[in-house]
mmCIF file of C-alpha atoms and ligand atoms in Angstrom:
data_model
loop_
_atom_site.group_PDB
_atom_site.id
_atom_site.type_symbol
_atom_site.label_atom_id
_atom_site.label_comp_id
_atom_site.label_asym_id
_atom_site.label_seq_id
_atom_site.Cartn_x
_atom_site.Cartn_y
_atom_site.Cartn_z
ATOM 1 C CA UNK A 9 -0.142 -0.029 -0.012
ATOM 2 C CA UNK A 10 1.129 3.496 -0.714
ATOM 3 C CA UNK A 11 2.727 4.763 2.563
ATOM 4 C CA UNK A 12 0.631 8.042 2.427
ATOM 5 C CA UNK A 13 -2.629 5.932 2.034
ATOM 6 C CA UNK A 14 -4.393 4.860 5.055
ATOM 7 C CA UNK A 15 -6.921 1.994 5.225
ATOM 8 C CA UNK A 16 -10.374 2.694 6.768
ATOM 9 C CA UNK A 17 -13.994 1.443 6.608
ATOM 10 C CA UNK A 18 -16.577 3.272 4.724
ATOM 11 C CA UNK A 19 -19.939 2.753 5.988
ATOM 12 C CA UNK A 20 -23.211 3.317 3.910
ATOM 13 C CA UNK A 21 -26.310 3.682 6.053
ATOM 14 C CA UNK A 22 -29.432 1.992 4.605
ATOM 15 C CA UNK A 23 -33.149 2.475 5.571
ATOM 16 C CA UNK A 24 -31.827 5.262 7.972
ATOM 17 C CA UNK A 25 -31.729 7.613 5.298
ATOM 18 C CA UNK A 26 -35.558 7.278 5.145
ATOM 19 C CA UNK A 27 -36.254 8.489 8.581
ATOM 20 C CA UNK A 28 -36.336 12.253 7.949
ATOM 21 C CA UNK A 29 -36.438 14.298 11.087
ATOM 22 C CA UNK A 30 -35.321 11.264 13.275
ATOM 23 C CA UNK A 31 -32.474 10.616 11.146
ATOM 24 C CA UNK A 32 -30.168 12.535 13.596
ATOM 25 C CA UNK A 33 -31.151 10.336 16.420
ATOM 26 C CA UNK A 34 -30.941 7.071 14.577
ATOM 27 C CA UNK A 35 -27.547 7.929 13.346
ATOM 28 C CA UNK A 36 -26.519 8.880 16.917
ATOM 29 C CA UNK A 37 -27.602 5.340 18.015
ATOM 30 C CA UNK A 38 -25.710 3.555 15.304
ATOM 31 C CA UNK A 39 -22.594 5.335 16.052
ATOM 32 C CA UNK A 40 -22.752 4.435 19.656
ATOM 33 C CA UNK A 41 -23.398 0.796 18.755
ATOM 34 C CA UNK A 42 -20.320 0.897 16.218
ATOM 35 C CA UNK A 43 -18.278 2.333 18.826
ATOM 36 C CA UNK A 44 -19.225 -0.326 21.455
ATOM 37 C CA UNK A 45 -18.732 -3.330 18.912
ATOM 38 C CA UNK A 46 -15.257 -1.941 17.731
ATOM 39 C CA UNK A 47 -13.861 -0.865 21.159
ATOM 40 C CA UNK A 48 -12.209 -4.087 22.067
ATOM 41 C CA UNK A 49 -10.124 -3.697 18.739
ATOM 42 C CA UNK A 50 -8.130 -0.612 20.047
ATOM 43 C CA UNK A 51 -8.743 2.899 19.357
ATOM 44 C CA UNK A 52 -10.159 4.252 16.238
ATOM 45 C CA UNK A 53 -12.067 7.397 15.079
ATOM 46 C CA UNK A 54 -15.657 7.479 13.957
ATOM 47 C CA UNK A 55 -16.907 10.369 11.831
ATOM 48 C CA UNK A 56 -20.097 10.720 9.830
ATOM 49 C CA UNK A 57 -20.743 12.743 6.823
ATOM 50 C CA UNK A 58 -22.968 12.539 3.659
ATOM 51 C CA UNK A 59 -25.002 9.547 4.859
ATOM 52 C CA UNK A 60 -21.608 7.488 5.283
ATOM 53 C CA UNK A 61 -19.672 6.662 8.474
ATOM 54 C CA UNK A 62 -15.999 6.626 8.537
ATOM 55 C CA UNK A 63 -13.871 4.369 10.691
ATOM 56 C CA UNK A 64 -10.506 5.213 10.886
ATOM 57 C CA UNK A 65 -7.991 3.098 12.790
ATOM 58 C CA UNK A 66 -5.744 4.817 15.018
ATOM 59 C CA UNK A 67 -2.691 2.457 14.775
ATOM 60 C CA UNK A 68 -1.333 -0.515 12.927
ATOM 61 C CA UNK A 69 -2.836 -2.782 15.740
ATOM 62 C CA UNK A 70 -6.318 -2.364 14.746
ATOM 63 C CA UNK A 71 -7.350 -5.657 13.321
ATOM 64 C CA UNK A 72 -9.351 -4.740 10.051
ATOM 65 C CA UNK A 73 -10.237 -8.284 9.412
ATOM 66 C CA UNK A 74 -12.135 -8.601 12.705
ATOM 67 C CA UNK A 75 -13.407 -4.995 12.206
ATOM 68 C CA UNK A 76 -15.151 -6.135 8.895
ATOM 69 C CA UNK A 77 -16.946 -9.237 10.680
ATOM 70 C CA UNK A 78 -18.107 -7.133 13.542
ATOM 71 C CA UNK A 79 -19.316 -4.005 11.529
ATOM 72 C CA UNK A 80 -21.307 -6.825 9.147
ATOM 73 C CA UNK A 81 -23.251 -7.812 12.269
ATOM 74 C CA UNK A 82 -24.276 -4.108 13.230
ATOM 75 C CA UNK A 83 -27.853 -3.316 12.097
ATOM 76 C CA UNK A 84 -28.754 0.026 10.569
ATOM 77 C CA UNK A 85 -25.942 -0.629 7.856
ATOM 78 C CA UNK A 86 -26.957 -1.246 4.168
ATOM 79 C CA UNK A 87 -23.251 -1.835 2.913
ATOM 80 C CA UNK A 88 -19.804 -0.937 3.784
ATOM 81 C CA UNK A 89 -16.214 -1.297 1.927
ATOM 82 C CA UNK A 90 -12.706 -1.387 2.997
ATOM 83 C CA UNK A 91 -11.254 1.585 1.411
ATOM 84 C CA UNK A 92 -7.844 3.270 1.231
ATOM 85 C CA UNK A 93 -7.928 7.204 1.877
ATOM 86 C CA UNK A 94 -5.624 9.577 0.153
ATOM 87 C CA UNK A 95 -5.261 13.464 -0.510
ATOM 88 C CA UNK A 96 -7.665 14.710 -2.985
ATOM 89 C CA UNK A 97 -5.106 14.956 -5.842
ATOM 90 C CA UNK A 98 -5.493 13.001 -9.071
ATOM 91 C CA UNK A 99 -1.715 11.734 -9.021
ATOM 92 C CA UNK A 100 -1.899 10.299 -5.389
ATOM 93 C CA UNK A 101 -5.370 8.643 -6.183
ATOM 94 C CA UNK A 102 -3.998 6.917 -9.323
ATOM 95 C CA UNK A 103 -0.955 5.542 -7.295
ATOM 96 C CA UNK A 104 -3.194 4.602 -4.465
ATOM 97 C CA UNK A 105 -5.468 2.796 -6.525
ATOM 98 C CA UNK A 106 -2.627 0.984 -8.341
ATOM 99 C CA UNK A 107 -0.881 -0.040 -5.250
ATOM 100 C CA UNK A 108 -3.963 -0.527 -2.789
ATOM 101 C CA UNK A 109 -5.956 -2.766 -5.400
ATOM 102 C CA UNK A 110 -2.808 -4.498 -6.539
ATOM 103 C CA UNK A 111 -4.015 -8.159 -6.008
ATOM 104 C CA UNK A 112 -7.333 -7.530 -7.481
ATOM 105 C CA UNK A 113 -5.946 -5.763 -10.477
ATOM 106 C CA UNK A 114 -3.712 -8.731 -11.053
ATOM 107 C CA UNK A 115 -6.373 -11.315 -10.686
ATOM 108 C CA UNK A 116 -8.831 -9.618 -12.956
ATOM 109 C CA UNK A 117 -8.840 -9.621 -16.864
ATOM 110 C CA UNK A 118 -11.378 -6.473 -17.224
ATOM 111 C CA UNK A 119 -12.034 -3.735 -15.151
ATOM 112 C CA UNK A 120 -13.883 -0.144 -15.082
ATOM 113 C CA UNK A 121 -13.397 2.907 -12.724
ATOM 114 C CA UNK A 122 -16.419 4.562 -11.391
ATOM 115 C CA UNK A 123 -16.117 7.961 -9.777
ATOM 116 C CA UNK A 124 -18.431 9.730 -7.329
ATOM 117 C CA UNK A 125 -17.675 13.451 -6.765
ATOM 118 C CA UNK A 126 -19.798 14.575 -3.620
ATOM 119 C CA UNK A 127 -16.997 17.119 -2.947
ATOM 120 C CA UNK A 128 -17.841 19.748 -5.931
ATOM 121 C CA UNK A 129 -14.935 21.641 -5.127
ATOM 122 C CA UNK A 130 -12.563 18.726 -6.594
ATOM 123 C CA UNK A 131 -11.466 20.471 -10.054
ATOM 124 C CA UNK A 132 -12.062 17.314 -12.075
ATOM 125 C CA UNK A 133 -15.334 16.043 -13.003
ATOM 126 C CA UNK A 134 -16.387 12.357 -12.638
ATOM 127 C CA UNK A 135 -15.846 11.337 -16.277
ATOM 128 C CA UNK A 136 -12.381 12.806 -16.029
ATOM 129 C CA UNK A 137 -11.565 11.163 -12.970
ATOM 130 C CA UNK A 138 -12.445 7.703 -14.522
ATOM 131 C CA UNK A 139 -10.418 8.413 -17.712
ATOM 132 C CA UNK A 140 -7.258 9.593 -15.887
ATOM 133 C CA UNK A 141 -7.480 6.589 -13.242
ATOM 134 C CA UNK A 142 -8.351 4.262 -15.815
ATOM 135 C CA UNK A 143 -5.449 5.230 -18.209
ATOM 136 C CA UNK A 144 -3.097 4.966 -15.428
ATOM 137 C CA UNK A 145 -4.156 1.616 -14.319
ATOM 138 C CA UNK A 146 -4.158 0.194 -17.915
ATOM 139 C CA UNK A 147 -0.629 1.382 -18.205
ATOM 140 C CA UNK A 148 0.596 -0.382 -14.986
ATOM 141 C CA UNK A 149 -1.219 -3.435 -15.427
ATOM 142 C CA UNK A 150 -1.250 -3.811 -19.201
ATOM 143 C CA UNK A 151 -3.028 -7.278 -19.263
ATOM 144 C CA UNK A 152 -6.005 -5.432 -18.371
ATOM 145 C CA UNK A 153 -8.893 -4.281 -20.584
ATOM 146 C CA UNK A 154 -11.705 -1.756 -19.757
ATOM 147 C CA UNK A 155 -15.286 -3.291 -19.896
ATOM 148 C CA UNK A 156 -17.883 -0.745 -18.942
ATOM 149 C CA UNK A 157 -20.804 -3.198 -19.058
ATOM 150 C CA UNK A 158 -19.621 -6.407 -17.262
ATOM 151 C CA UNK A 159 -16.165 -5.675 -15.603
ATOM 152 C CA UNK A 160 -14.807 -8.277 -13.306
ATOM 153 C CA UNK A 161 -13.436 -5.427 -11.115
ATOM 154 C CA UNK A 162 -14.950 -2.284 -10.393
ATOM 155 C CA UNK A 163 -12.715 0.182 -9.131
ATOM 156 C CA UNK A 164 -14.402 2.993 -7.084
ATOM 157 C CA UNK A 165 -12.971 6.503 -6.544
ATOM 158 C CA UNK A 166 -15.264 8.819 -3.997
ATOM 159 C CA UNK A 167 -14.335 12.183 -3.571
ATOM 160 C CA UNK A 168 -15.630 13.148 -0.298
ATOM 161 C CA UNK A 169 -15.405 15.725 2.543
ATOM 162 C CA UNK A 170 -12.235 14.300 4.171
ATOM 163 C CA UNK A 171 -10.525 12.856 1.354
ATOM 164 C CA UNK A 172 -10.442 10.643 -1.815
ATOM 165 C CA UNK A 173 -11.526 6.856 -1.114
ATOM 166 C CA UNK A 174 -10.593 3.995 -3.095
ATOM 167 C CA UNK A 175 -12.185 0.689 -3.088
ATOM 168 C CA UNK A 176 -13.122 -2.438 -4.928
ATOM 169 C CA UNK A 177 -16.026 -4.056 -3.680
ATOM 170 C CA UNK A 178 -18.853 -3.242 -1.378
ATOM 171 C CA UNK A 179 -19.816 -5.902 1.376
ATOM 172 C CA UNK A 180 -23.213 -6.300 2.458
ATOM 173 C CA UNK A 181 -24.424 -4.813 5.706
ATOM 174 C CA UNK A 182 -26.796 -6.488 8.100
ATOM 175 C CA UNK A 183 -29.487 -4.244 7.209
ATOM 176 C CA UNK A 184 -32.313 -3.279 9.733
ATOM 177 C CA UNK A 185 -32.351 -0.518 12.116
ATOM 178 C CA UNK A 186 -29.977 0.230 14.876
ATOM 179 C CA UNK A 187 -30.310 -1.740 18.084
ATOM 180 C CA UNK A 188 -31.851 0.694 20.714
ATOM 181 C CA UNK A 189 -33.745 2.792 18.025
ATOM 182 C CA UNK A 190 -37.191 0.729 18.724
ATOM 183 C CA UNK A 191 -37.072 0.303 22.332
ATOM 184 C CA UNK A 192 -36.588 -2.720 24.499
ATOM 185 C CA UNK A 193 -38.337 -6.060 24.814
ATOM 186 C CA UNK A 194 -37.960 -9.086 26.923
ATOM 187 C CA UNK A 195 -36.993 -12.177 25.011
ATOM 188 C CA UNK A 196 -38.102 -15.565 26.340
ATOM 189 C CA UNK A 197 -35.198 -17.540 25.716
ATOM 190 C CA UNK A 198 -35.000 -21.383 25.953
ATOM 191 C CA UNK A 199 -32.182 -23.691 24.718
ATOM 192 C CA UNK A 200 -33.977 -24.361 21.595
ATOM 193 C CA UNK A 201 -33.640 -23.241 17.831
ATOM 194 C CA UNK A 202 -36.270 -20.862 17.759
ATOM 195 C CA UNK A 203 -36.048 -18.230 20.280
ATOM 196 C CA UNK A 204 -32.693 -17.112 19.543
ATOM 197 C CA UNK A 205 -33.714 -16.594 15.829
ATOM 198 C CA UNK A 206 -36.888 -14.659 17.227
ATOM 199 C CA UNK A 207 -34.436 -12.471 19.232
ATOM 200 C CA UNK A 208 -32.239 -11.691 16.098
ATOM 201 C CA UNK A 209 -35.199 -10.829 14.207
ATOM 202 C CA UNK A 210 -36.407 -8.208 16.578
ATOM 203 C CA UNK A 211 -33.091 -6.838 17.139
ATOM 204 C CA UNK A 212 -32.705 -6.300 13.284
ATOM 205 C CA UNK A 213 -35.772 -4.090 13.785
ATOM 206 C CA UNK A 214 -33.940 -1.970 16.284
ATOM 207 C CA UNK A 215 -35.171 -3.762 19.650
ATOM 208 C CA UNK A 216 -32.946 -3.927 22.386
ATOM 209 C CA UNK A 217 -33.164 -7.481 24.075
ATOM 210 C CA UNK A 218 -33.338 -8.425 27.656
ATOM 211 C CA UNK A 219 -33.120 -12.034 28.300
ATOM 212 C CA UNK A 220 -35.507 -14.227 30.350
ATOM 213 C CA UNK A 221 -34.709 -17.967 30.781
ATOM 214 C CA UNK A 222 -36.792 -20.090 33.226
ATOM 215 C CA UNK A 223 -34.437 -22.879 34.499
ATOM 216 C CA UNK A 224 -35.912 -25.938 36.583
ATOM 217 C CA UNK A 225 -32.914 -27.512 38.450
ATOM 218 C CA UNK A 226 -32.386 -30.185 39.152
ATOM 219 C CA UNK A 227 -34.425 -31.256 36.274
ATOM 220 C CA UNK A 228 -32.427 -29.139 33.874
ATOM 221 C CA UNK A 229 -28.769 -29.231 34.457
ATOM 222 C CA UNK A 230 -26.229 -26.217 34.602
ATOM 223 C CA UNK A 231 -25.272 -27.464 31.106
ATOM 224 C CA UNK A 232 -28.619 -26.395 29.744
ATOM 225 C CA UNK A 233 -28.016 -22.709 31.212
ATOM 226 C CA UNK A 234 -24.628 -22.594 29.643
ATOM 227 C CA UNK A 235 -26.312 -23.406 26.373
ATOM 228 C CA UNK A 236 -28.781 -20.422 26.830
ATOM 229 C CA UNK A 237 -25.612 -18.280 27.598
ATOM 230 C CA UNK A 238 -23.909 -19.407 24.697
ATOM 231 C CA UNK A 239 -26.768 -18.819 22.308
ATOM 232 C CA UNK A 240 -27.073 -15.297 23.615
ATOM 233 C CA UNK A 241 -23.460 -14.688 23.100
ATOM 234 C CA UNK A 242 -24.048 -15.350 19.516
ATOM 235 C CA UNK A 243 -27.420 -13.290 19.202
ATOM 236 C CA UNK A 244 -25.411 -10.530 21.144
ATOM 237 C CA UNK A 245 -22.950 -10.112 18.111
ATOM 238 C CA UNK A 246 -25.891 -8.502 16.402
ATOM 239 C CA UNK A 247 -28.001 -7.238 19.428
ATOM 240 C CA UNK A 248 -25.329 -5.728 21.727
ATOM 241 C CA UNK A 249 -25.388 -6.687 25.266
ATOM 242 C CA UNK A 250 -28.105 -8.456 26.718
ATOM 243 C CA UNK A 251 -28.949 -8.805 30.373
ATOM 244 C CA UNK A 252 -30.274 -12.138 31.075
ATOM 245 C CA UNK A 253 -32.525 -12.858 33.799
ATOM 246 C CA UNK A 254 -32.585 -16.488 34.964
ATOM 247 C CA UNK A 255 -35.912 -17.419 36.686
ATOM 248 C CA UNK A 256 -35.966 -20.364 39.279
ATOM 249 C CA UNK A 257 -39.074 -22.307 37.744
ATOM 250 C CA UNK A 258 -38.941 -25.805 39.531
ATOM 251 C CA UNK A 259 -41.337 -24.865 42.166
ATOM 252 C CA UNK A 260 -43.897 -23.721 39.907
ATOM 253 C CA UNK A 261 -43.844 -26.742 37.572
ATOM 254 C CA UNK A 262 -43.931 -29.074 40.603
ATOM 255 C CA UNK A 263 -47.086 -27.339 42.009
ATOM 256 C CA UNK A 264 -48.873 -27.226 38.458
ATOM 257 C CA UNK A 265 -48.089 -31.026 38.071
ATOM 258 C CA UNK A 266 -49.373 -31.677 41.590
ATOM 259 C CA UNK A 267 -52.523 -29.484 41.504
ATOM 260 C CA UNK A 268 -53.728 -29.353 37.808
ATOM 261 C CA UNK A 269 -54.931 -31.504 35.161
ATOM 262 C CA UNK A 270 -52.053 -33.027 33.041
ATOM 263 C CA UNK A 271 -53.541 -32.039 29.743
ATOM 264 C CA UNK A 272 -53.494 -28.385 30.842
ATOM 265 C CA UNK A 273 -49.837 -28.637 32.153
ATOM 266 C CA UNK A 274 -48.283 -26.917 29.148
ATOM 267 C CA UNK A 275 -50.575 -24.292 28.794
ATOM 268 C CA UNK A 276 -50.580 -23.075 32.400
ATOM 269 C CA UNK A 277 -47.072 -23.132 32.731
ATOM 270 C CA UNK A 278 -46.796 -20.959 29.530
ATOM 271 C CA UNK A 279 -49.190 -18.559 31.169
ATOM 272 C CA UNK A 280 -46.907 -18.507 34.294
ATOM 273 C CA UNK A 281 -43.952 -17.721 32.031
ATOM 274 C CA UNK A 282 -45.902 -14.877 30.650
ATOM 275 C CA UNK A 283 -46.825 -13.505 33.944
ATOM 276 C CA UNK A 284 -43.333 -13.581 35.416
ATOM 277 C CA UNK A 285 -41.838 -12.244 32.083
ATOM 278 C CA UNK A 286 -44.623 -9.418 32.313
ATOM 279 C CA UNK A 287 -43.233 -8.421 35.732
ATOM 280 C CA UNK A 288 -39.471 -8.408 34.817
ATOM 281 C CA UNK A 289 -40.003 -6.913 31.495
ATOM 282 C CA UNK A 290 -41.905 -3.965 33.116
ATOM 283 C CA UNK A 291 -39.172 -3.419 35.804
ATOM 284 C CA UNK A 292 -36.726 -3.338 33.117
ATOM 285 C CA UNK A 293 -38.308 -0.940 31.017
ATOM 286 C CA UNK A 294 -39.547 -3.463 28.048
ATOM 287 C CA UNK A 295 -42.350 -2.446 26.139
ATOM 288 C CA UNK A 296 -43.132 -6.036 24.766
ATOM 289 C CA UNK A 297 -42.252 -9.638 25.224
ATOM 290 C CA UNK A 298 -40.538 -11.969 22.327
ATOM 291 C CA UNK A 299 -41.294 -15.682 21.892
ATOM 292 C CA UNK A 300 -40.135 -18.034 19.128
ATOM 293 C CA UNK A 301 -43.429 -19.314 18.769
ATOM 294 C CA UNK A 302 -44.878 -20.374 15.352
ATOM 295 C CA UNK A 303 -48.353 -21.475 14.507
ATOM 296 C CA UNK A 304 -48.985 -25.127 14.631
ATOM 297 C CA UNK A 305 -45.500 -26.215 15.405
ATOM 298 C CA UNK A 306 -46.432 -27.781 18.864
ATOM 299 C CA UNK A 307 -49.471 -28.410 21.001
ATOM 300 C CA UNK A 308 -49.101 -25.212 22.770
ATOM 301 C CA UNK A 309 -48.693 -23.150 19.654
ATOM 302 C CA UNK A 310 -52.163 -23.807 18.170
ATOM 303 C CA UNK A 311 -54.385 -20.554 17.786
ATOM 304 C CA UNK A 312 -56.423 -21.468 20.918
ATOM 305 C CA UNK A 313 -53.310 -22.013 22.873
ATOM 306 C CA UNK A 314 -51.737 -19.027 22.002
ATOM 307 C CA UNK A 315 -54.874 -17.020 22.857
ATOM 308 C CA UNK A 316 -54.789 -18.549 26.442
ATOM 309 C CA UNK A 317 -51.004 -17.516 26.647
ATOM 310 C CA UNK A 318 -51.577 -14.176 25.398
ATOM 311 C CA UNK A 319 -54.539 -13.642 27.984
ATOM 312 C CA UNK A 320 -51.806 -14.151 30.800
ATOM 313 C CA UNK A 321 -49.449 -11.596 29.312
ATOM 314 C CA UNK A 322 -49.338 -7.929 30.525
ATOM 315 C CA UNK A 323 -47.262 -6.838 27.622
ATOM 316 C CA UNK A 324 -47.724 -7.277 23.811
ATOM 317 C CA UNK A 325 -46.263 -10.507 22.714
ATOM 318 C CA UNK A 326 -44.202 -10.426 19.426
ATOM 319 C CA UNK A 327 -43.791 -13.775 17.777
ATOM 320 C CA UNK A 328 -41.602 -12.787 14.673
ATOM 321 C CA UNK A 329 -41.656 -16.478 13.631
ATOM 322 C CA UNK A 330 -45.330 -17.063 13.774
ATOM 323 C CA UNK A 331 -45.756 -17.829 10.057
ATOM 324 C CA UNK A 332 -42.374 -19.494 9.300
ATOM 325 C CA UNK A 333 -41.647 -23.069 8.643
ATOM 326 C CA UNK A 334 -39.170 -25.005 10.752
ATOM 327 C CA UNK A 335 -36.939 -25.113 7.581
ATOM 328 C CA UNK A 336 -36.826 -21.352 7.203
ATOM 329 C CA UNK A 337 -36.294 -20.981 10.851
ATOM 330 C CA UNK A 338 -33.229 -23.342 10.896
ATOM 331 C CA UNK A 339 -31.975 -21.506 7.614
ATOM 332 C CA UNK A 340 -31.610 -18.334 9.737
ATOM 333 C CA UNK A 341 -30.161 -20.200 12.692
ATOM 334 C CA UNK A 342 -27.593 -21.522 10.783
ATOM 335 C CA UNK A 343 -26.671 -17.991 9.325
ATOM 336 C CA UNK A 344 -26.343 -16.689 12.655
ATOM 337 C CA UNK A 345 -24.380 -19.527 13.952
ATOM 338 C CA UNK A 346 -26.730 -20.790 16.705
ATOM 339 C CA UNK A 347 -28.003 -23.910 15.214
ATOM 340 C CA UNK A 348 -25.065 -25.998 16.367
ATOM 341 C CA UNK A 349 -25.555 -24.816 19.745
ATOM 342 C CA UNK A 350 -29.306 -25.293 19.735
ATOM 343 C CA UNK A 351 -29.074 -28.968 18.838
ATOM 344 C CA UNK A 352 -26.944 -29.929 21.873
ATOM 345 C CA UNK A 353 -28.915 -32.389 23.955
ATOM 346 C CA UNK A 354 -29.464 -30.683 27.136
ATOM 347 C CA UNK A 355 -32.989 -30.848 28.383
ATOM 348 C CA UNK A 356 -34.767 -27.564 28.852
ATOM 349 C CA UNK A 357 -37.642 -26.966 31.337
ATOM 350 C CA UNK A 358 -40.710 -27.689 28.881
ATOM 351 C CA UNK A 359 -39.477 -31.265 27.808
ATOM 352 C CA UNK A 360 -38.988 -32.401 31.409
ATOM 353 C CA UNK A 361 -42.660 -32.020 32.376
ATOM 354 C CA UNK A 362 -44.494 -32.278 29.008
ATOM 355 C CA UNK A 363 -47.948 -34.282 29.303
ATOM 356 C CA UNK A 364 -48.281 -37.269 27.147
ATOM 357 C CA UNK A 365 -51.538 -35.677 25.662
ATOM 358 C CA UNK A 366 -51.493 -31.953 25.863
ATOM 359 C CA UNK A 367 -54.724 -30.111 25.065
ATOM 360 C CA UNK A 368 -54.459 -28.408 21.664
ATOM 361 C CA UNK A 369 -57.653 -26.350 21.880
ATOM 362 C CA UNK A 370 -57.709 -25.374 25.522
ATOM 363 C CA UNK A 371 -60.609 -22.988 26.890
ATOM 364 C CA UNK A 372 -59.430 -20.109 28.889
ATOM 365 C CA UNK A 373 -62.334 -20.628 31.361
ATOM 366 C CA UNK A 374 -61.413 -24.044 31.946
ATOM 367 C CA UNK A 375 -57.570 -22.958 32.371
ATOM 368 C CA UNK A 376 -58.727 -20.342 34.955
ATOM 369 C CA UNK A 377 -60.576 -22.895 36.708
ATOM 370 C CA UNK A 378 -57.675 -25.232 36.870
ATOM 371 C CA UNK A 379 -55.281 -22.584 38.006
ATOM 372 C CA UNK A 380 -57.460 -21.487 40.928
ATOM 373 C CA UNK A 381 -56.157 -24.523 42.741
ATOM 374 C CA UNK A 382 -52.782 -22.544 42.919
ATOM 375 C CA UNK A 383 -51.594 -19.546 44.764
ATOM 376 C CA UNK A 384 -50.280 -17.974 41.678
ATOM 377 C CA UNK A 385 -49.352 -14.685 43.275
ATOM 378 C CA UNK A 386 -47.249 -16.385 45.912
ATOM 379 C CA UNK A 387 -45.437 -18.492 43.455
ATOM 380 C CA UNK A 388 -44.918 -15.602 40.861
ATOM 381 C CA UNK A 389 -43.543 -13.204 43.710
ATOM 382 C CA UNK A 390 -41.147 -15.916 44.953
ATOM 383 C CA UNK A 391 -39.725 -16.821 41.623
ATOM 384 C CA UNK A 392 -39.444 -13.277 40.813
ATOM 385 C CA UNK A 393 -37.378 -12.442 44.069
ATOM 386 C CA UNK A 394 -34.847 -15.235 43.091
ATOM 387 C CA UNK A 395 -34.186 -14.088 39.819
ATOM 388 C CA UNK A 396 -30.330 -14.236 38.905
ATOM 389 C CA UNK A 397 -28.790 -11.871 36.455
ATOM 390 C CA UNK A 398 -26.005 -12.145 34.005
ATOM 391 C CA UNK A 399 -24.758 -9.726 31.480
ATOM 392 C CA UNK A 400 -24.026 -11.212 28.358
HETATM 393 P P1 ATP B 5 -37.439 -23.186 20.955
HETATM 394 O O1 ATP B 5 -36.683 -23.772 19.730
HETATM 395 O O2 ATP B 5 -37.251 -21.813 21.118
HETATM 396 O O3 ATP B 5 -37.091 -23.919 22.294
HETATM 397 P P2 ATP B 5 -39.816 -24.662 20.776
HETATM 398 O O4 ATP B 5 -40.293 -24.901 19.588
HETATM 399 O O5 ATP B 5 -39.184 -25.674 21.555
HETATM 400 O O6 ATP B 5 -38.850 -23.243 20.899
HETATM 401 P P3 ATP B 5 -41.631 -24.163 22.994
HETATM 402 O O7 ATP B 5 -40.732 -25.238 23.853
HETATM 403 O O8 ATP B 5 -43.170 -24.554 23.105
HETATM 404 O O9 ATP B 5 -41.104 -24.216 21.541
HETATM 405 O O10 ATP B 5 -41.504 -22.820 23.438
HETATM 406 C C1 ATP B 5 -41.899 -21.914 22.738
HETATM 407 C C2 ATP B 5 -41.353 -20.406 23.204
HETATM 408 O O11 ATP B 5 -41.445 -20.405 24.601
HETATM 409 C C3 ATP B 5 -39.821 -20.444 22.940
HETATM 410 O O12 ATP B 5 -39.530 -19.930 21.597
HETATM 411 C C4 ATP B 5 -39.425 -19.415 23.943
HETATM 412 O O13 ATP B 5 -39.653 -17.954 23.350
HETATM 413 C C5 ATP B 5 -40.226 -19.620 25.191
HETATM 414 N N1 ATP B 5 -39.651 -20.728 26.134
HETATM 415 C C6 ATP B 5 -39.860 -21.885 25.991
HETATM 416 N N2 ATP B 5 -39.185 -22.432 27.119
HETATM 417 C C7 ATP B 5 -38.476 -21.469 27.839
HETATM 418 C C8 ATP B 5 -37.560 -21.598 28.873
HETATM 419 N N3 ATP B 5 -37.114 -22.571 29.525
HETATM 420 N N4 ATP B 5 -37.199 -20.110 29.139
HETATM 421 C C9 ATP B 5 -37.546 -19.032 28.398
HETATM 422 N N5 ATP B 5 -38.293 -19.239 27.501
HETATM 423 C C10 ATP B 5 -38.896 -20.240 27.049
HETATM 424 MG MG1 MG B 6 -38.165 -25.122 23.645
#
């Protein structure tokens, strides 16, 4: 690389550009999230201008490969490029393009230069920049030919506020909205495939996550809890930090099993989950709850069962997977790298007590009648008082 050239990340915000007057707020959240995600890599400067954000490393120790991996998981970004920045002078631009993109230029047979001049004070217009840079590259790499329609390599030259930027390819961003721009919600997270995907999908819409997990020791092992933590660590690569609440659920499950009809066990248990999650959510400033339910997947996910579950929730319940097939959910879980963790075999609290013949069309009146056998208030407040917390 040209010694006067520096490598930076040039980030293009996507849907954010549509947000009109709120745009400033959204961009500020995105900048904060980027800073948080890049901080472990060492000092770097973040600047924003002209619907782009610039990440400029402050030293050679800053790991650009790792930075790209991290930036690719930050919501609110449409696309980004690794670019080299040089002074806004055509000679320097040509030299930098030839050396910075050397490997790409050697590997390609055809190329094209595209220029964008957002700094209108730059003396050359875009076609002249393309012509001069293209001519220089042809001279340096005589095996190349120009193909304006389908070039193997597209060399981008952008003349912006702080300098001239040269890059070859644009990498896709994670899309969505910056986490925190759409408030906070409590994610009911089991050890399964679905709930981490549900959390990822809501985080993509800008929702900050607060984790809620129901554990039933000794029926569920410490390893089941470890699995939930490992899953949330994967989700946190996209969603930012997650405050996990671990709720002791054994006593409630035992009481339901002892005092309620077996065929209503699951639905009553799920209603307890909702009530506890509502209390935790309200205390944690959450405006909604999130589950990984999908219509018809299991007995507790029929429409009548979901209606009974909803009736116990004091916050709106978001179910982003509601209309997805298992295969579609699995495809997302593979992409976000939670699948292999999810399929580890440790029992979660639902499987331990699952009835042989769960009711698929429960009637709320019957469920309420069955619940009357329990001192729900006391059980819930005992569970809430004994919640353990862990920051992911
Ligand atoms: P998953 O793959 O997420 O475990 P599932 O298909 O196994 O989902 P259920 O076990 O019926 O379905 O759970 C439905 C939803 O209820 C889960 O997606 C999750 O949001 C919530 N849930 C289930 N078990 C727990 C738990 N132990 N702690 C917190 N939430 C849970
Ligand atoms: Mg489950």
